[in-house]
Amino acid sequence: MTTITSQDNYLTYTRGLRSWLFTLDHKRIGVMYLVSVLAAFLLGGVLAMLIRLQLLQPEGLLFRGTDSSVFRTYNELFTLHGAVMIFLVLIPGIPGALGNFVLPLMLGAKDVAFPRLNLASYYLYLLGAALALAAIFLGSVDTGWTFYTPYSTQTPGAVVWLVFGAFILGFSSIFTGINFIVTVHKLRPKGMTWFRVPLFLWGLYATAVIQILATPVLGITLLLLILERMFQLGIFNSYYGGDPILFQHFFWFYSHPAVYIMILPAMGIMSEVIATFARREIFGYKFVAMSSLAIAIIGFLVWGHHMFPNGQSGPMNVIFSGLTMLVAIPSAIKVWNWLATMYKGSIALRTPMCYALCFLFLFPIGGLTGLFLASLTTNFHVHDTYFVVAHFHYVMIGGTLFMFIGGIHYWWPKITGRMYHEGFAAFCCLLQFIGFNLTFFPQFIMGTHGMPRRYASYMPEFQIYHVLSSIGAFLQMTALVLVALGLAYSLWRGRRAPANPWGGSTLEWECSSPPPHDNFESTPKVGRPYDHSHIIWNPAVGGYVRKG
Amino acid sequence: MNHCVTHLLAQASFWLEPAASTSAQEHDRVFYFVLYVTGFFFALVVALMLTFVILYRRRKGGERTSGPTHNTPLELLWTGIPLGVVIIIFVMGLNAYLSFESPPSDALLIDVEAKQWAFTFTYPNGATSEKLYLEIERPVLLQLHSADVTHALYIPAFRVQRNAVPGRTTEMWFKPVELGSYHVFCTQYCGDGHSVMTTEAVVLDATAYSAKLNELANIFVDAATKQPLPMAEVGARVAKSSGCFQCHSVDGSPGQGPTWKGLYKHDHRFSLAPPGYVLTTGDDDAKWEAYLRESILEPGAKIVQGYQNVMPPYAAQFSGTPYKDKKLTAIVEYIKSLGNPGSPPR
Ligand SMILES: [Cu+2]
Ligand SMILES: [Cu+2]
């Protein structure tokens, strides 16, 4: 074990604003991503609160009136909420923030393969975010984050700005993907064969494959959309000879795989957290690793399930329904293997593990309700209702976001060098779990009773569900604010973190907390991942150390 | 509206409203099958998770763990079982879907036009309505198209939904089996009025249905008193149901098109018209009426100064049959009734 004094870490290595803005250190870039993503998350959350406020009353609480133009502001709110959460939070979140920080550490490397590209990716993220936010002030956008034509080519407002922002964000995502793929290929230490790569990295690797293959399609689609809007070329607008369904195909060809860009890294964190807190080698390592790749590949072939009632041909519907059913299998494999990892383990209910248990509860609900949407019969009933809204929030929030926050807690001691308050953090997790279910479970019921999505006003019989959902949302917001306060407090008053507070067996726990600028003094030796037998508790350090 | 509420409260189940069509009955069978199967697997996952958390919680000094690290037969088993289950779900879904896709040949054809933000239903006898009228036990085939952006027609009680896509015609069919009135929603986001693009589907018995269609067809007669209505009044309704008021006002307020208030018999200026054509207060009724008919059937022929050529032609709606022609006459009478030639030119 290397012990370095706390003065000498990546945070204190150099000082001043410039040393951050021009840093090539993957850890600092990771931290900058983390701060930016959390800021975007706050914005997305505030927008969600406004949406839930509006829906407290059937005729609308904030925007109401006899003329439907009063609803435009509501439509802008849900558009921005979706765009911010997807493009600024969920897609870049785990890879950009945690991936950047942890990936080289897990490889025992000094940095990613292309540090400059890494910084460029961060600045493109900022630029994309700035363009998207500029759209709010330049006329706003009411198309929904899906930008369906021909509405998006006709409605007034700053559609071009937001779309161009998403286009730029796509490049940021591609840069991260390229960097991660090359790093995993080239910078693995001696002894780390492909089947000894930590599962978080398998998750990031599979994600990176999707990022570089699918995102260019989004880029082209968004450019065509801009051209169509500015020059009426007749690509997507039937009035000029184009086809609106073509846009939907292009859009979902990216945006369905994007769902896996969001969930795969979260599944990677799941594997890390469960292995560490159950002190067990991951059960069925190869199946867990390969299922990530399977998801990445099959995930490319299911996009048409977003378009069953939209006018796509019957045979296409049948094919896409079948393929969509298949993509459920690798996820199921992962869930079984996580459970089997817990079997005969030594399970410590620390906060990251609490988040992992939430995931094991919420993600199956999200995944299994996907079968209702994949089945052709039931899709025609619940398509574009709140059932869909509930389904994807169970996957994206219950899955991705819970593990993002779980991962932040898991690596918090490593990133900041401080321990947060365990009891308080676990309490916040519980609060969030309750708030989450209260928000989104009633939405399933609304959906099967026929409540359409993207409605600014609704039939009075749905009010009870909407009120429950709003209360849940406010509870979640409270919980998240408490999480943030708890973490912030730890920066100031938290106990200093040992190198390995949880007994993790991957390499990032070998260097001190926070890591020194160069991560490791010498490249560490690697054996089987998730072998906890030689990692033992040392009361003197207040953490775990390697035996011998 | 009220009817819908009482209907829901009376019979709603936890997950689904009562099935009011044959497609809904088929849907509900599949829905509950998927619900029970997925419910079982969910319960299994949560039960295992809780059991392990309790059974294998970390005890003091108990950091040593045992247990297998892999087991290929087990992996294959828990890959195979879910695979079998999703195949069954897929086949069940496919079966019902194939029947959704093959409308019976005796289905009643109803044309649906979706437009920001209302649906217009046109029946085989030419009648049109804003509500969807259906006959019990009689299959219907809806042909949907859109006049502007993409919309979708969704009737939860029948478990059917289909998009209306600009530039193409989509179809869906179903057979209502319960009397009553049901919500109809637009489920494809279509702009400001998306959430008010709702109406009702009313299922009637055979006698009431044919009476209703006749009544709808005969817009020239008052439904209650059976007396002929004044033409101008009929014209006002036709104009409303045809969507003219999206661009035209009748109170002088500006819009995409010229207001109809005081339009009749006022000096006109055109940005486009055949050379030498003029239209003034002094021209006789025949010339004015001919102009009005032409501006509705073929708006591009002459363009009023200060306006764009954006009005769609209405020849298909208001010419070709005596009935359609009579509707046009009604609109013209209505526009005439809004003009008062005595007042100063606008
Ligand atoms: Cu999808
Ligand atoms: Cu709509």
PDB file of N, CA and C and ligand atoms in Angstrom, chain A residues 455, chain B residues 117 150-152 186-191 193-195 197, ligand 2:
ATOM      1  N   TYR A 455     -50.052  15.729 -21.538  1.00  0.00           N
ATOM      2  CA  TYR A 455     -51.291  16.497 -21.418  1.00  0.00           C
ATOM      3  C   TYR A 455     -51.117  17.563 -20.334  1.00  0.00           C
TER       4      TYR A 455
ATOM      5  N   TRP B 117     -57.174  21.367 -33.319  1.00  0.00           N
ATOM      6  CA  TRP B 117     -57.077  20.308 -32.380  1.00  0.00           C
ATOM      7  C   TRP B 117     -58.440  19.681 -32.222  1.00  0.00           C
ATOM      8  N   THR B 150     -48.792  15.233 -37.053  1.00  0.00           N
ATOM      9  CA  THR B 150     -49.185  13.883 -36.653  1.00  0.00           C
ATOM     10  C   THR B 150     -50.053  13.919 -35.388  1.00  0.00           C
ATOM     11  N   HIS B 151     -51.126  13.174 -35.418  1.00  0.00           N
ATOM     12  CA  HIS B 151     -51.994  13.009 -34.247  1.00  0.00           C
ATOM     13  C   HIS B 151     -52.191  11.516 -34.030  1.00  0.00           C
ATOM     14  N   ALA B 152     -52.876  11.159 -32.954  1.00  0.00           N
ATOM     15  CA  ALA B 152     -53.259   9.758 -32.800  1.00  0.00           C
ATOM     16  C   ALA B 152     -54.641   9.693 -32.185  1.00  0.00           C
ATOM     17  N   CYS B 186     -56.441  12.339 -28.194  1.00  0.00           N
ATOM     18  CA  CYS B 186     -55.310  12.374 -29.109  1.00  0.00           C
ATOM     19  C   CYS B 186     -54.084  12.031 -28.277  1.00  0.00           C
ATOM     20  N   THR B 187     -53.329  11.017 -28.711  1.00  0.00           N
ATOM     21  CA  THR B 187     -52.175  10.595 -27.909  1.00  0.00           C
ATOM     22  C   THR B 187     -50.850  10.919 -28.567  1.00  0.00           C
ATOM     23  N   GLN B 188     -50.868  11.546 -29.732  1.00  0.00           N
ATOM     24  CA  GLN B 188     -49.578  11.951 -30.298  1.00  0.00           C
ATOM     25  C   GLN B 188     -49.466  13.455 -30.137  1.00  0.00           C
ATOM     26  N   TYR B 189     -48.429  13.884 -29.435  1.00  0.00           N
ATOM     27  CA  TYR B 189     -48.292  15.303 -29.124  1.00  0.00           C
ATOM     28  C   TYR B 189     -48.382  16.144 -30.406  1.00  0.00           C
ATOM     29  N   CYS B 190     -49.264  17.169 -30.388  1.00  0.00           N
ATOM     30  CA  CYS B 190     -49.527  17.894 -31.624  1.00  0.00           C
ATOM     31  C   CYS B 190     -49.601  19.398 -31.419  1.00  0.00           C
ATOM     32  N   GLY B 191     -49.062  19.882 -30.280  1.00  0.00           N
ATOM     33  CA  GLY B 191     -49.035  21.328 -30.110  1.00  0.00           C
ATOM     34  C   GLY B 191     -49.891  21.809 -28.947  1.00  0.00           C
ATOM     35  N   GLY B 193     -52.891  22.645 -28.212  1.00  0.00           N
ATOM     36  CA  GLY B 193     -54.179  22.102 -27.807  1.00  0.00           C
ATOM     37  C   GLY B 193     -54.207  20.591 -27.681  1.00  0.00           C
ATOM     38  N   HIS B 194     -53.028  19.968 -27.659  1.00  0.00           N
ATOM     39  CA  HIS B 194     -52.969  18.497 -27.602  1.00  0.00           C
ATOM     40  C   HIS B 194     -53.866  17.920 -26.511  1.00  0.00           C
ATOM     41  N   SER B 195     -53.819  18.526 -25.326  1.00  0.00           N
ATOM     42  CA  SER B 195     -54.564  17.911 -24.226  1.00  0.00           C
ATOM     43  C   SER B 195     -56.056  18.239 -24.263  1.00  0.00           C
ATOM     44  N   MET B 197     -57.572  18.000 -27.255  1.00  0.00           N
ATOM     45  CA  MET B 197     -58.015  17.332 -28.481  1.00  0.00           C
ATOM     46  C   MET B 197     -58.684  16.024 -28.079  1.00  0.00           C
TER      47      MET B 197
HETATM   48 CU    CU C   2     -52.401  15.556 -30.067  1.00  0.00          CU
END
